[in-house]
Amino acid sequence: MQVEIHPTPESGSARAAEQIRGRLVEGFRLGVATGSTPLAVYAQLRDAHRRGELTLAGATAWALDEYVGLPRDHPQAYRNVLHAELVADDATGLSDARLHAPDGAHHDPRAAAREYEQAIGTGVDLQILGLGANGHIGFNEPIGSLRSQTHVGRLTPRTRQDNSRFFDDDIDQVPRECITQGLATIMRAHEIVLLAWGEHKAEAVAQMVEGPISARWPATVLQQHPRVWVYLDTASARDLTLTELYHHASA
Ligand code: GLP
C-alpha cells in the first residue's frame, strides 16, 4: 500500500483526482463508489471537464454496490446518485449508457448480482473506494468471505445507522439488503484508490493499513493487492503508528 496523509480531505481529494485524470485513456473502466467520501473527487473531475482538460466520454463507469428494493427512480439508489455526480448536465462527458450498476430493483436480486459479476469480467482499470467505519468496502460487511464475488448482502445495523442521514435520518427507510461487488471482484481491479476522511474512520484505517488480514475488517484484504493508493487526512490517520513509512503531504 502507498499511504499519503494530507492536512485536509480537500488536498487528499485533489491528489486522488489528479492520479485518476492521469490514467484516463479511451475505453478506460473506472470503478466508482458512493457515500460522501469521494464527492470532492467527483467535483474535481467535473471542474476539469468544464475546463476542457478531461472527458469520460470514451470511458465506462462501474458502481461498487447498490441498495436492493428501492424504486428505480429513488434519488438514493446509487445508480441515480452516480448519475447526478458524473452524467447529468454533461458533468464529465460520461453517458448514461456507459454508467453500469447492479440492478437493485430486479425481481431476482441474486440473478442481478450474477449478471453484474459477469459484466465486470476481468475487473475495472481503477477502482475508487471509500471505507466504512466498521471496515467495510463496498457493502462487504465484517466476517463475510474475503473471496466473495458480487452478491446480495445484508447491511449491519451500524451501516444502516450511518447511511440513515441520506434517508431523512430515519433508519427504517434504509434498505436492509444490497448488491455489492465482492472482495474478490474488487481485488480484480488493476489499481485501487481508497479514500478516508475523519476521526470516525481512524480505527478502520489503522486496521486496514497495519492490522492483520481478517474478515473482521474486510478492507484488510487490500494488503494483498499490489497497486493500492490510500489517501487520508490527519484525522483518519490518527491511529497509525508506522508514521515514518507514510508520505506526509503538505498543504
Ligand atoms: C457506504 C457505501 C460504501 C462507502 C462507505 C462509506 O455504505 N456502500 O461504498 O464507501 O459506506 O461511506 P461514507 O463515504 O459516506 O463515509
PDB file of N, CA and C in Angstrom, residues 20 30-43 45-46 56 60-67 70 72-104 116 120 124 126-130 138-139 166 179-181 195:
ATOM      1  N   ILE A  20      -6.265   9.970 -10.961  1.00  0.00           N
ATOM      2  CA  ILE A  20      -7.268   9.376 -11.845  1.00  0.00           C
ATOM      3  C   ILE A  20      -7.201  10.021 -13.225  1.00  0.00           C
ATOM      4  N   LEU A  30     -13.669   2.687 -15.145  1.00  0.00           N
ATOM      5  CA  LEU A  30     -13.489   3.332 -13.845  1.00  0.00           C
ATOM      6  C   LEU A  30     -14.519   2.805 -12.853  1.00  0.00           C
ATOM      7  N   GLY A  31     -14.057   2.245 -11.747  1.00  0.00           N
ATOM      8  CA  GLY A  31     -14.956   1.776 -10.690  1.00  0.00           C
ATOM      9  C   GLY A  31     -15.269   2.928  -9.748  1.00  0.00           C
ATOM     10  N   VAL A  32     -16.554   3.193  -9.518  1.00  0.00           N
ATOM     11  CA  VAL A  32     -16.939   4.376  -8.748  1.00  0.00           C
ATOM     12  C   VAL A  32     -17.722   3.995  -7.498  1.00  0.00           C
ATOM     13  N   ALA A  33     -17.383   4.663  -6.401  1.00  0.00           N
ATOM     14  CA  ALA A  33     -18.035   4.423  -5.116  1.00  0.00           C
ATOM     15  C   ALA A  33     -19.016   5.551  -4.824  1.00  0.00           C
ATOM     16  N   THR A  34     -19.933   5.273  -3.920  1.00  0.00           N
ATOM     17  CA  THR A  34     -20.849   6.321  -3.457  1.00  0.00           C
ATOM     18  C   THR A  34     -20.469   6.693  -2.028  1.00  0.00           C
ATOM     19  N   GLY A  35     -21.410   7.237  -1.269  1.00  0.00           N
ATOM     20  CA  GLY A  35     -21.088   7.741   0.060  1.00  0.00           C
ATOM     21  C   GLY A  35     -20.528   9.151  -0.083  1.00  0.00           C
ATOM     22  N   SER A  36     -20.270   9.803   1.037  1.00  0.00           N
ATOM     23  CA  SER A  36     -19.817  11.199   0.959  1.00  0.00           C
ATOM     24  C   SER A  36     -18.327  11.305   0.643  1.00  0.00           C
ATOM     25  N   THR A  37     -17.558  10.262   0.929  1.00  0.00           N
ATOM     26  CA  THR A  37     -16.102  10.354   0.818  1.00  0.00           C
ATOM     27  C   THR A  37     -15.585  10.783  -0.557  1.00  0.00           C
ATOM     28  N   PRO A  38     -16.064  10.192  -1.676  1.00  0.00           N
ATOM     29  CA  PRO A  38     -15.461  10.560  -2.966  1.00  0.00           C
ATOM     30  C   PRO A  38     -16.069  11.807  -3.613  1.00  0.00           C
ATOM     31  N   LEU A  39     -16.999  12.495  -2.936  1.00  0.00           N
ATOM     32  CA  LEU A  39     -17.713  13.586  -3.620  1.00  0.00           C
ATOM     33  C   LEU A  39     -16.778  14.698  -4.087  1.00  0.00           C
ATOM     34  N   ALA A  40     -15.752  15.017  -3.286  1.00  0.00           N
ATOM     35  CA  ALA A  40     -14.839  16.086  -3.697  1.00  0.00           C
ATOM     36  C   ALA A  40     -14.006  15.665  -4.914  1.00  0.00           C
ATOM     37  N   VAL A  41     -13.727  14.366  -5.016  1.00  0.00           N
ATOM     38  CA  VAL A  41     -13.007  13.874  -6.205  1.00  0.00           C
ATOM     39  C   VAL A  41     -13.889  14.043  -7.441  1.00  0.00           C
ATOM     40  N   TYR A  42     -15.161  13.684  -7.308  1.00  0.00           N
ATOM     41  CA  TYR A  42     -16.062  13.835  -8.458  1.00  0.00           C
ATOM     42  C   TYR A  42     -16.198  15.316  -8.844  1.00  0.00           C
ATOM     43  N   ALA A  43     -16.232  16.182  -7.837  1.00  0.00           N
ATOM     44  CA  ALA A  43     -16.317  17.619  -8.136  1.00  0.00           C
ATOM     45  C   ALA A  43     -15.076  18.078  -8.906  1.00  0.00           C
ATOM     46  N   LEU A  45     -13.272  16.199 -10.882  1.00  0.00           N
ATOM     47  CA  LEU A  45     -13.370  15.665 -12.251  1.00  0.00           C
ATOM     48  C   LEU A  45     -14.322  16.537 -13.078  1.00  0.00           C
ATOM     49  N   ARG A  46     -15.427  16.971 -12.464  1.00  0.00           N
ATOM     50  CA  ARG A  46     -16.368  17.848 -13.182  1.00  0.00           C
ATOM     51  C   ARG A  46     -15.699  19.178 -13.541  1.00  0.00           C
ATOM     52  N   LEU A  56     -14.781  11.819 -19.803  1.00  0.00           N
ATOM     53  CA  LEU A  56     -15.042  10.397 -19.582  1.00  0.00           C
ATOM     54  C   LEU A  56     -15.880   9.843 -20.735  1.00  0.00           C
ATOM     55  N   THR A  60     -16.073   3.861 -19.381  1.00  0.00           N
ATOM     56  CA  THR A  60     -17.278   3.328 -18.745  1.00  0.00           C
ATOM     57  C   THR A  60     -17.074   3.438 -17.236  1.00  0.00           C
ATOM     58  N   ALA A  61     -18.189   3.573 -16.520  1.00  0.00           N
ATOM     59  CA  ALA A  61     -18.110   3.654 -15.053  1.00  0.00           C
ATOM     60  C   ALA A  61     -18.911   2.503 -14.462  1.00  0.00           C
ATOM     61  N   TRP A  62     -18.390   1.949 -13.377  1.00  0.00           N
ATOM     62  CA  TRP A  62     -18.956   0.728 -12.767  1.00  0.00           C
ATOM     63  C   TRP A  62     -19.179   0.971 -11.282  1.00  0.00           C
ATOM     64  N   ALA A  63     -20.448   0.967 -10.889  1.00  0.00           N
ATOM     65  CA  ALA A  63     -20.762   1.185  -9.471  1.00  0.00           C
ATOM     66  C   ALA A  63     -20.260   0.010  -8.642  1.00  0.00           C
ATOM     67  N   LEU A  64     -19.923   0.339  -7.413  1.00  0.00           N
ATOM     68  CA  LEU A  64     -19.413  -0.663  -6.488  1.00  0.00           C
ATOM     69  C   LEU A  64     -20.543  -1.488  -5.889  1.00  0.00           C
ATOM     70  N   ASP A  65     -21.659  -0.835  -5.669  1.00  0.00           N
ATOM     71  CA  ASP A  65     -22.744  -1.511  -4.951  1.00  0.00           C
ATOM     72  C   ASP A  65     -24.059  -0.790  -5.220  1.00  0.00           C
ATOM     73  N   GLU A  66     -25.140  -1.371  -4.711  1.00  0.00           N
ATOM     74  CA  GLU A  66     -26.475  -0.790  -4.910  1.00  0.00           C
ATOM     75  C   GLU A  66     -27.405  -1.325  -3.831  1.00  0.00           C
ATOM     76  N   TYR A  67     -28.339  -0.501  -3.399  1.00  0.00           N
ATOM     77  CA  TYR A  67     -29.359  -0.989  -2.463  1.00  0.00           C
ATOM     78  C   TYR A  67     -30.312  -1.923  -3.200  1.00  0.00           C
ATOM     79  N   LEU A  70     -35.082  -0.459  -3.580  1.00  0.00           N
ATOM     80  CA  LEU A  70     -35.539   0.918  -3.779  1.00  0.00           C
ATOM     81  C   LEU A  70     -36.160   1.018  -5.165  1.00  0.00           C
ATOM     82  N   ARG A  72     -36.707   2.261  -8.880  1.00  0.00           N
ATOM     83  CA  ARG A  72     -35.630   2.673  -9.797  1.00  0.00           C
ATOM     84  C   ARG A  72     -35.392   4.177  -9.813  1.00  0.00           C
ATOM     85  N   ASP A  73     -36.446   4.954  -9.518  1.00  0.00           N
ATOM     86  CA  ASP A  73     -36.269   6.415  -9.593  1.00  0.00           C
ATOM     87  C   ASP A  73     -35.965   7.036  -8.221  1.00  0.00           C
ATOM     88  N   HIS A  74     -35.674   6.209  -7.215  1.00  0.00           N
ATOM     89  CA  HIS A  74     -35.382   6.759  -5.880  1.00  0.00           C
ATOM     90  C   HIS A  74     -34.070   7.539  -5.922  1.00  0.00           C
ATOM     91  N   PRO A  75     -34.066   8.778  -5.410  1.00  0.00           N
ATOM     92  CA  PRO A  75     -32.837   9.583  -5.517  1.00  0.00           C
ATOM     93  C   PRO A  75     -31.635   8.976  -4.810  1.00  0.00           C
ATOM     94  N   GLN A  76     -31.839   8.100  -3.800  1.00  0.00           N
ATOM     95  CA  GLN A  76     -30.711   7.495  -3.098  1.00  0.00           C
ATOM     96  C   GLN A  76     -30.281   6.152  -3.692  1.00  0.00           C
ATOM     97  N   ALA A  77     -30.993   5.669  -4.720  1.00  0.00           N
ATOM     98  CA  ALA A  77     -30.471   4.497  -5.434  1.00  0.00           C
ATOM     99  C   ALA A  77     -29.107   4.908  -5.980  1.00  0.00           C
ATOM    100  N   TYR A  78     -28.091   4.071  -5.761  1.00  0.00           N
ATOM    101  CA  TYR A  78     -26.730   4.506  -6.059  1.00  0.00           C
ATOM    102  C   TYR A  78     -26.534   4.838  -7.543  1.00  0.00           C
ATOM    103  N   ARG A  79     -27.262   4.127  -8.416  1.00  0.00           N
ATOM    104  CA  ARG A  79     -27.120   4.487  -9.831  1.00  0.00           C
ATOM    105  C   ARG A  79     -27.562   5.938 -10.055  1.00  0.00           C
ATOM    106  N   ASN A  80     -28.621   6.360  -9.359  1.00  0.00           N
ATOM    107  CA  ASN A  80     -29.096   7.737  -9.527  1.00  0.00           C
ATOM    108  C   ASN A  80     -28.131   8.741  -8.898  1.00  0.00           C
ATOM    109  N   VAL A  81     -27.540   8.366  -7.764  1.00  0.00           N
ATOM    110  CA  VAL A  81     -26.551   9.244  -7.126  1.00  0.00           C
ATOM    111  C   VAL A  81     -25.366   9.449  -8.080  1.00  0.00           C
ATOM    112  N   LEU A  82     -24.897   8.355  -8.656  1.00  0.00           N
ATOM    113  CA  LEU A  82     -23.741   8.448  -9.564  1.00  0.00           C
ATOM    114  C   LEU A  82     -24.112   9.181 -10.851  1.00  0.00           C
ATOM    115  N   HIS A  83     -25.352   8.996 -11.308  1.00  0.00           N
ATOM    116  CA  HIS A  83     -25.818   9.734 -12.485  1.00  0.00           C
ATOM    117  C   HIS A  83     -25.759  11.234 -12.204  1.00  0.00           C
ATOM    118  N   ALA A  84     -26.233  11.640 -11.026  1.00  0.00           N
ATOM    119  CA  ALA A  84     -26.230  13.065 -10.668  1.00  0.00           C
ATOM    120  C   ALA A  84     -24.801  13.607 -10.577  1.00  0.00           C
ATOM    121  N   GLU A  85     -23.880  12.790 -10.079  1.00  0.00           N
ATOM    122  CA  GLU A  85     -22.492  13.238  -9.908  1.00  0.00           C
ATOM    123  C   GLU A  85     -21.700  13.297 -11.215  1.00  0.00           C
ATOM    124  N   LEU A  86     -21.928  12.316 -12.083  1.00  0.00           N
ATOM    125  CA  LEU A  86     -20.999  12.119 -13.214  1.00  0.00           C
ATOM    126  C   LEU A  86     -21.621  12.261 -14.596  1.00  0.00           C
ATOM    127  N   VAL A  87     -22.955  12.154 -14.690  1.00  0.00           N
ATOM    128  CA  VAL A  87     -23.591  12.141 -16.021  1.00  0.00           C
ATOM    129  C   VAL A  87     -24.411  13.407 -16.269  1.00  0.00           C
ATOM    130  N   ALA A  88     -25.272  13.777 -15.325  1.00  0.00           N
ATOM    131  CA  ALA A  88     -26.245  14.866 -15.532  1.00  0.00           C
ATOM    132  C   ALA A  88     -25.554  16.149 -15.989  1.00  0.00           C
ATOM    133  N   ASP A  89     -26.212  16.861 -16.884  1.00  0.00           N
ATOM    134  CA  ASP A  89     -25.711  18.147 -17.394  1.00  0.00           C
ATOM    135  C   ASP A  89     -24.299  18.020 -17.974  1.00  0.00           C
ATOM    136  N   ASP A  90     -24.060  16.909 -18.627  1.00  0.00           N
ATOM    137  CA  ASP A  90     -22.749  16.675 -19.245  1.00  0.00           C
ATOM    138  C   ASP A  90     -21.616  16.915 -18.231  1.00  0.00           C
ATOM    139  N   ALA A  91     -21.794  16.336 -17.024  1.00  0.00           N
ATOM    140  CA  ALA A  91     -20.871  16.621 -15.922  1.00  0.00           C
ATOM    141  C   ALA A  91     -19.430  16.282 -16.261  1.00  0.00           C
ATOM    142  N   THR A  92     -19.224  15.105 -16.834  1.00  0.00           N
ATOM    143  CA  THR A  92     -17.837  14.668 -17.083  1.00  0.00           C
ATOM    144  C   THR A  92     -17.661  14.116 -18.502  1.00  0.00           C
ATOM    145  N   GLY A  93     -18.746  14.145 -19.293  1.00  0.00           N
ATOM    146  CA  GLY A  93     -18.691  13.536 -20.630  1.00  0.00           C
ATOM    147  C   GLY A  93     -19.189  12.097 -20.627  1.00  0.00           C
ATOM    148  N   LEU A  94     -19.350  11.512 -19.419  1.00  0.00           N
ATOM    149  CA  LEU A  94     -19.830  10.130 -19.323  1.00  0.00           C
ATOM    150  C   LEU A  94     -21.305  10.090 -19.734  1.00  0.00           C
ATOM    151  N   SER A  95     -21.668   9.104 -20.582  1.00  0.00           N
ATOM    152  CA  SER A  95     -23.078   8.999 -20.989  1.00  0.00           C
ATOM    153  C   SER A  95     -23.800   8.008 -20.083  1.00  0.00           C
ATOM    154  N   ASP A  96     -25.125   8.155 -20.020  1.00  0.00           N
ATOM    155  CA  ASP A  96     -25.931   7.280 -19.154  1.00  0.00           C
ATOM    156  C   ASP A  96     -25.730   5.810 -19.516  1.00  0.00           C
ATOM    157  N   ALA A  97     -25.620   5.528 -20.809  1.00  0.00           N
ATOM    158  CA  ALA A  97     -25.492   4.134 -21.253  1.00  0.00           C
ATOM    159  C   ALA A  97     -24.178   3.510 -20.793  1.00  0.00           C
ATOM    160  N   ARG A  98     -23.217   4.354 -20.459  1.00  0.00           N
ATOM    161  CA  ARG A  98     -21.896   3.843 -20.052  1.00  0.00           C
ATOM    162  C   ARG A  98     -21.726   3.808 -18.528  1.00  0.00           C
ATOM    163  N   LEU A  99     -22.803   4.120 -17.820  1.00  0.00           N
ATOM    164  CA  LEU A  99     -22.790   4.013 -16.352  1.00  0.00           C
ATOM    165  C   LEU A  99     -23.465   2.695 -15.970  1.00  0.00           C
ATOM    166  N   HIS A 100     -22.704   1.793 -15.389  1.00  0.00           N
ATOM    167  CA  HIS A 100     -23.219   0.463 -15.037  1.00  0.00           C
ATOM    168  C   HIS A 100     -23.379   0.345 -13.527  1.00  0.00           C
ATOM    169  N   ALA A 101     -24.440  -0.340 -13.130  1.00  0.00           N
ATOM    170  CA  ALA A 101     -24.660  -0.588 -11.693  1.00  0.00           C
ATOM    171  C   ALA A 101     -25.450  -1.877 -11.566  1.00  0.00           C
ATOM    172  N   PRO A 102     -25.309  -2.577 -10.438  1.00  0.00           N
ATOM    173  CA  PRO A 102     -26.168  -3.748 -10.218  1.00  0.00           C
ATOM    174  C   PRO A 102     -27.621  -3.296 -10.207  1.00  0.00           C
ATOM    175  N   ASP A 103     -28.519  -4.156 -10.685  1.00  0.00           N
ATOM    176  CA  ASP A 103     -29.932  -3.797 -10.760  1.00  0.00           C
ATOM    177  C   ASP A 103     -30.624  -4.162  -9.443  1.00  0.00           C
ATOM    178  N   GLY A 104     -30.671  -3.200  -8.524  1.00  0.00           N
ATOM    179  CA  GLY A 104     -31.241  -3.439  -7.200  1.00  0.00           C
ATOM    180  C   GLY A 104     -32.752  -3.554  -7.204  1.00  0.00           C
ATOM    181  N   TYR A 116     -24.075  -8.946 -12.908  1.00  0.00           N
ATOM    182  CA  TYR A 116     -23.111  -7.847 -12.731  1.00  0.00           C
ATOM    183  C   TYR A 116     -21.692  -8.390 -12.630  1.00  0.00           C
ATOM    184  N   ILE A 120     -18.610  -7.344 -15.176  1.00  0.00           N
ATOM    185  CA  ILE A 120     -17.316  -6.773 -14.754  1.00  0.00           C
ATOM    186  C   ILE A 120     -16.155  -7.617 -15.271  1.00  0.00           C
ATOM    187  N   VAL A 124     -12.150  -3.819 -13.308  1.00  0.00           N
ATOM    188  CA  VAL A 124     -12.031  -2.453 -13.812  1.00  0.00           C
ATOM    189  C   VAL A 124     -10.551  -2.052 -13.834  1.00  0.00           C
ATOM    190  N   LEU A 126      -9.386   1.009 -12.703  1.00  0.00           N
ATOM    191  CA  LEU A 126      -9.089   1.689 -11.436  1.00  0.00           C
ATOM    192  C   LEU A 126     -10.369   1.753 -10.625  1.00  0.00           C
ATOM    193  N   GLN A 127     -10.295   1.302  -9.395  1.00  0.00           N
ATOM    194  CA  GLN A 127     -11.463   1.315  -8.506  1.00  0.00           C
ATOM    195  C   GLN A 127     -11.282   2.378  -7.436  1.00  0.00           C
ATOM    196  N   ILE A 128     -12.241   3.290  -7.338  1.00  0.00           N
ATOM    197  CA  ILE A 128     -12.275   4.258  -6.242  1.00  0.00           C
ATOM    198  C   ILE A 128     -13.060   3.623  -5.096  1.00  0.00           C
ATOM    199  N   LEU A 129     -12.516   3.699  -3.895  1.00  0.00           N
ATOM    200  CA  LEU A 129     -13.185   3.122  -2.726  1.00  0.00           C
ATOM    201  C   LEU A 129     -13.271   4.121  -1.586  1.00  0.00           C
ATOM    202  N   GLY A 130     -14.382   4.083  -0.857  1.00  0.00           N
ATOM    203  CA  GLY A 130     -14.455   4.683   0.469  1.00  0.00           C
ATOM    204  C   GLY A 130     -14.243   3.566   1.481  1.00  0.00           C
ATOM    205  N   GLY A 138     -17.201  -1.287  -0.322  1.00  0.00           N
ATOM    206  CA  GLY A 138     -18.467  -1.593  -0.976  1.00  0.00           C
ATOM    207  C   GLY A 138     -19.456  -1.795   0.151  1.00  0.00           C
ATOM    208  N   PHE A 139     -20.227  -2.854   0.079  1.00  0.00           N
ATOM    209  CA  PHE A 139     -21.064  -3.228   1.216  1.00  0.00           C
ATOM    210  C   PHE A 139     -20.612  -4.582   1.757  1.00  0.00           C
ATOM    211  N   PHE A 166     -28.854   9.891   4.757  1.00  0.00           N
ATOM    212  CA  PHE A 166     -29.320  10.092   3.376  1.00  0.00           C
ATOM    213  C   PHE A 166     -30.816   9.775   3.230  1.00  0.00           C
ATOM    214  N   ILE A 179     -26.810  -5.182  -3.203  1.00  0.00           N
ATOM    215  CA  ILE A 179     -25.954  -5.996  -4.082  1.00  0.00           C
ATOM    216  C   ILE A 179     -24.606  -5.301  -4.090  1.00  0.00           C
ATOM    217  N   THR A 180     -23.574  -6.041  -3.783  1.00  0.00           N
ATOM    218  CA  THR A 180     -22.243  -5.413  -3.748  1.00  0.00           C
ATOM    219  C   THR A 180     -21.240  -6.244  -4.531  1.00  0.00           C
ATOM    220  N   GLN A 181     -20.335  -5.538  -5.199  1.00  0.00           N
ATOM    221  CA  GLN A 181     -19.163  -6.255  -5.695  1.00  0.00           C
ATOM    222  C   GLN A 181     -18.557  -6.983  -4.500  1.00  0.00           C
ATOM    223  N   LEU A 195     -10.028   6.208  -0.265  1.00  0.00           N
ATOM    224  CA  LEU A 195     -10.055   7.499   0.419  1.00  0.00           C
ATOM    225  C   LEU A 195     -10.722   7.340   1.781  1.00  0.00           C
TER     226      LEU A 195
END
